[in-house]
Structure formats: C-alpha cells, structure tokens
mmCIF file of C-alpha atoms and ligand atoms in Angstrom:
data_model
loop_
_atom_site.group_PDB
_atom_site.id
_atom_site.type_symbol
_atom_site.label_atom_id
_atom_site.label_comp_id
_atom_site.label_asym_id
_atom_site.label_seq_id
_atom_site.Cartn_x
_atom_site.Cartn_y
_atom_site.Cartn_z
ATOM 1 C CA MET A 1 64.127 89.484 41.014
ATOM 2 C CA LYS A 2 66.362 89.569 44.216
ATOM 3 C CA SER A 3 64.829 87.845 47.015
ATOM 4 C CA ASP A 4 66.303 90.204 49.787
ATOM 5 C CA CYS A 5 65.066 93.612 47.681
ATOM 6 C CA VAL A 6 61.949 95.184 48.773
ATOM 7 C CA PHE A 7 61.396 96.863 45.533
ATOM 8 C CA CYS A 8 61.458 93.277 43.952
ATOM 9 C CA LYS A 9 59.093 92.202 46.523
ATOM 10 C CA ILE A 10 56.234 94.808 45.526
ATOM 11 C CA ILE A 11 57.003 94.371 41.754
ATOM 12 C CA ALA A 12 56.205 90.771 42.706
ATOM 13 C CA GLY A 13 53.173 91.337 44.961
ATOM 14 C CA ASP A 14 54.459 90.023 47.897
ATOM 15 C CA ILE A 15 54.681 93.160 49.692
ATOM 16 C CA PRO A 16 51.607 95.582 49.106
ATOM 17 C CA ALA A 17 52.134 99.333 47.781
ATOM 18 C CA GLN A 18 50.295 101.862 46.411
ATOM 19 C CA VAL A 19 50.923 101.733 42.584
ATOM 20 C CA VAL A 20 49.901 104.616 40.532
ATOM 21 C CA ALA A 21 51.318 103.552 37.099
ATOM 22 C CA GLU A 22 52.747 100.339 35.386
ATOM 23 C CA ASN A 23 53.700 99.304 32.261
ATOM 24 C CA ALA A 24 55.770 96.388 30.851
ATOM 25 C CA GLU A 25 59.207 97.916 32.456
ATOM 26 C CA VAL A 26 58.640 99.848 34.844
ATOM 27 C CA ILE A 27 56.612 100.605 38.039
ATOM 28 C CA VAL A 28 55.688 103.527 39.777
ATOM 29 C CA ILE A 29 54.852 103.706 43.765
ATOM 30 C CA LYS A 30 54.004 106.382 46.149
ATOM 31 C CA ASP A 31 56.920 106.175 48.935
ATOM 32 C CA ILE A 32 55.917 105.310 52.048
ATOM 33 C CA ASN A 33 57.442 108.174 53.745
ATOM 34 C CA PRO A 34 56.464 110.988 51.217
ATOM 35 C CA ARG A 35 58.511 114.135 51.694
ATOM 36 C CA ALA A 36 56.358 116.096 49.130
ATOM 37 C CA PRO A 37 52.751 116.081 48.680
ATOM 38 C CA LEU A 38 53.444 113.870 45.456
ATOM 39 C CA HIS A 39 56.431 111.567 46.221
ATOM 40 C CA TYR A 40 56.509 108.816 43.848
ATOM 41 C CA LEU A 41 58.995 106.110 42.911
ATOM 42 C CA ILE A 42 59.728 104.920 39.639
ATOM 43 C CA ILE A 43 61.552 101.382 39.492
ATOM 44 C CA PRO A 44 62.134 99.355 36.472
ATOM 45 C CA LYS A 45 61.075 95.956 36.916
ATOM 46 C CA LYS A 46 64.419 94.447 36.422
ATOM 47 C CA HIS A 47 66.612 94.542 39.494
ATOM 48 C CA VAL A 48 69.501 96.863 38.897
ATOM 49 C CA PRO A 49 71.487 97.924 42.239
ATOM 50 C CA ASP A 50 71.898 101.580 40.900
ATOM 51 C CA ILE A 51 73.115 103.434 37.523
ATOM 52 C CA SER A 52 76.407 101.952 37.573
ATOM 53 C CA TYR A 53 75.196 98.485 36.933
ATOM 54 C CA LEU A 54 73.669 99.380 33.813
ATOM 55 C CA THR A 55 74.938 98.016 30.751
ATOM 56 C CA PRO A 56 74.477 99.044 26.982
ATOM 57 C CA ASP A 57 71.679 96.294 26.969
ATOM 58 C CA ASP A 58 69.468 98.482 29.501
ATOM 59 C CA HIS A 59 69.519 101.626 26.997
ATOM 60 C CA GLN A 60 65.867 101.261 26.717
ATOM 61 C CA LEU A 61 65.322 100.629 30.438
ATOM 62 C CA ALA A 62 66.948 104.027 31.132
ATOM 63 C CA GLY A 63 64.671 105.881 28.892
ATOM 64 C CA SER A 64 61.634 104.277 30.276
ATOM 65 C CA LEU A 65 62.316 105.640 33.602
ATOM 66 C CA LEU A 66 62.571 109.495 31.991
ATOM 67 C CA MET A 67 59.539 108.835 29.850
ATOM 68 C CA MET A 68 57.319 107.779 32.897
ATOM 69 C CA ALA A 69 58.478 110.694 34.938
ATOM 70 C CA GLN A 70 57.059 113.051 31.820
ATOM 71 C CA GLU A 71 53.858 110.557 32.087
ATOM 72 C CA LEU A 72 53.544 111.234 35.655
ATOM 73 C CA SER A 73 53.702 114.920 35.106
ATOM 74 C CA GLN A 74 51.070 115.115 32.374
ATOM 75 C CA GLN A 75 48.598 113.247 33.921
ATOM 76 C CA ASP A 76 48.161 115.438 36.987
ATOM 77 C CA PRO A 77 48.345 119.450 36.832
ATOM 78 C CA ASN A 78 50.277 119.392 40.260
ATOM 79 C CA ALA A 79 52.698 117.270 38.954
ATOM 80 C CA ARG A 80 53.417 119.655 35.784
ATOM 81 C CA GLU A 81 56.830 120.656 37.491
ATOM 82 C CA PHE A 82 58.518 118.526 39.331
ATOM 83 C CA ARG A 83 61.737 117.113 40.799
ATOM 84 C CA LEU A 84 63.857 113.729 40.087
ATOM 85 C CA ILE A 85 66.071 112.569 42.480
ATOM 86 C CA SER A 86 68.219 109.279 42.402
ATOM 87 C CA ASN A 87 70.623 108.481 44.923
ATOM 88 C CA ASN A 88 73.477 105.923 44.166
ATOM 89 C CA GLY A 89 75.530 104.466 46.730
ATOM 90 C CA ALA A 90 75.118 104.410 50.747
ATOM 91 C CA THR A 91 77.188 107.503 50.965
ATOM 92 C CA VAL A 92 74.911 109.657 49.050
ATOM 93 C CA GLY A 93 71.992 108.385 50.813
ATOM 94 C CA GLN A 94 70.664 105.056 49.103
ATOM 95 C CA VAL A 95 68.929 102.986 51.269
ATOM 96 C CA VAL A 96 67.119 100.560 48.936
ATOM 97 C CA PHE A 97 69.503 99.223 46.367
ATOM 98 C CA HIS A 98 67.160 98.884 43.366
ATOM 99 C CA ILE A 99 67.420 101.447 41.027
ATOM 100 C CA HIS A 100 64.871 104.210 41.379
ATOM 101 C CA LEU A 101 63.809 107.840 40.652
ATOM 102 C CA HIS A 102 62.177 109.914 43.297
ATOM 103 C CA PHE A 103 59.272 111.904 41.755
ATOM 104 C CA LEU A 104 58.380 114.712 43.864
ATOM 105 C CA ALA A 105 56.073 117.513 43.242
ATOM 106 C CA GLY A 106 52.853 119.508 44.504
ATOM 107 C CA LYS A 107 55.117 122.087 46.635
ATOM 108 C CA VAL A 108 57.601 124.761 46.457
ATOM 109 C CA LEU A 109 60.847 123.249 46.670
ATOM 110 C CA SER A 110 64.239 124.742 47.817
HETATM 111 P P1 5GP B 201 66.743 105.829 48.792
HETATM 112 O O1 5GP B 201 67.001 106.500 50.008
HETATM 113 O O2 5GP B 201 67.281 104.416 48.609
HETATM 114 O O3 5GP B 201 66.871 106.674 47.444
HETATM 115 O O4 5GP B 201 65.189 105.994 49.206
HETATM 116 C C1 5GP B 201 64.102 104.646 49.279
HETATM 117 C C2 5GP B 201 62.772 104.848 49.455
HETATM 118 O O5 5GP B 201 61.886 104.073 49.330
HETATM 119 C C3 5GP B 201 62.620 105.946 50.648
HETATM 120 O O6 5GP B 201 62.506 107.356 50.266
HETATM 121 C C4 5GP B 201 61.944 105.057 51.338
HETATM 122 O O7 5GP B 201 60.940 105.837 51.945
HETATM 123 C C5 5GP B 201 60.906 104.400 50.212
HETATM 124 N N1 5GP B 201 60.717 102.856 50.687
HETATM 125 C C6 5GP B 201 61.545 102.242 51.473
HETATM 126 N N2 5GP B 201 60.783 101.273 51.740
HETATM 127 C C7 5GP B 201 59.608 101.096 51.325
HETATM 128 C C8 5GP B 201 58.396 100.303 50.875
HETATM 129 O O8 5GP B 201 58.336 99.353 51.636
HETATM 130 N N3 5GP B 201 57.424 100.602 50.372
HETATM 131 C C9 5GP B 201 57.206 101.806 49.670
HETATM 132 N N4 5GP B 201 56.341 102.086 49.183
HETATM 133 N N5 5GP B 201 58.210 102.820 49.958
HETATM 134 C C10 5GP B 201 59.640 102.501 50.732
HETATM 135 ZN ZN1 ZN B 202 65.290 94.451 43.447
#
C-alpha cells in the first residue's frame, strides 16, 4: 500500500470504484474515463509502479494479470476479442504509477 497511490486507495476501499472481478492477487475495475464500451483496468493488489519493477518473486503475479484477462473475456460474449494495453513510464502515457492492464473490448478498434 502506497499512501499517495490512487489504485492502492481503491484496493483499500478508501476510494470507490466499480469492481468487476477480484481474487487474492488482482482486482478489476471499470476505468473512470472509458475509451471503449468495455474498458477495465486489471490491477495487482501489490503496489508495483510499472512492469520494470517486477522481480523474479512476481512471476505468479504477472501471470495472474493475463489469466484475469482471459477470465474477463470468457465471462462476456462482447469481450471475446479484446485488446490489452500497458503504459510503462510517463513518456508513453502512464498517469497512475501502479501496474495496470487496460482491457478494451466491445467495439471495432483500429
Ligand atoms: P495510464 O495512463 O496510467 O495507463 O491509465 C490510468 C487510467 O486510470 C486512466 O485510463 C484513467 O481514466 C484511470 N483512472 C485514474 N484515476 C481513476 C480512478 O480514480 N478510478 C478509476 N476507476 N479509474 C481511474
Ligand atoms: Zn499503488
């Protein structure tokens, strides 16, 4: 838990969010500013700023993020095909410095 991190606050329940799925390691919320009919954020409960900070101990955690994407895809016919995006660093558009995968689906994406 990082006290100034918006996703840590959501995970702690201090900031409300629409939770779509959750397990021991991962939480999925609806993006507050959706860029597709389905726009979810797949977030590890552990605070890691971006993918470059993962360590060998995080193998399972990293896999859990992708497995959650598969789960989301399987539970909604509109999400059978989907795009994952991960911004790592401010210069490529990262705004929240806690790992998250954008899960986008539900429309034709160019
Ligand atoms: P980034 O650019 O860091 O990859 O994306 C951060 C995403 O988090 C953005 O799409 C933004 O809309 C979303 N976001 C930022 N703050 C909040 C929040 O408080 N609640 C929710 N649900 N999404 C947020
Ligand atoms: Zn955090």
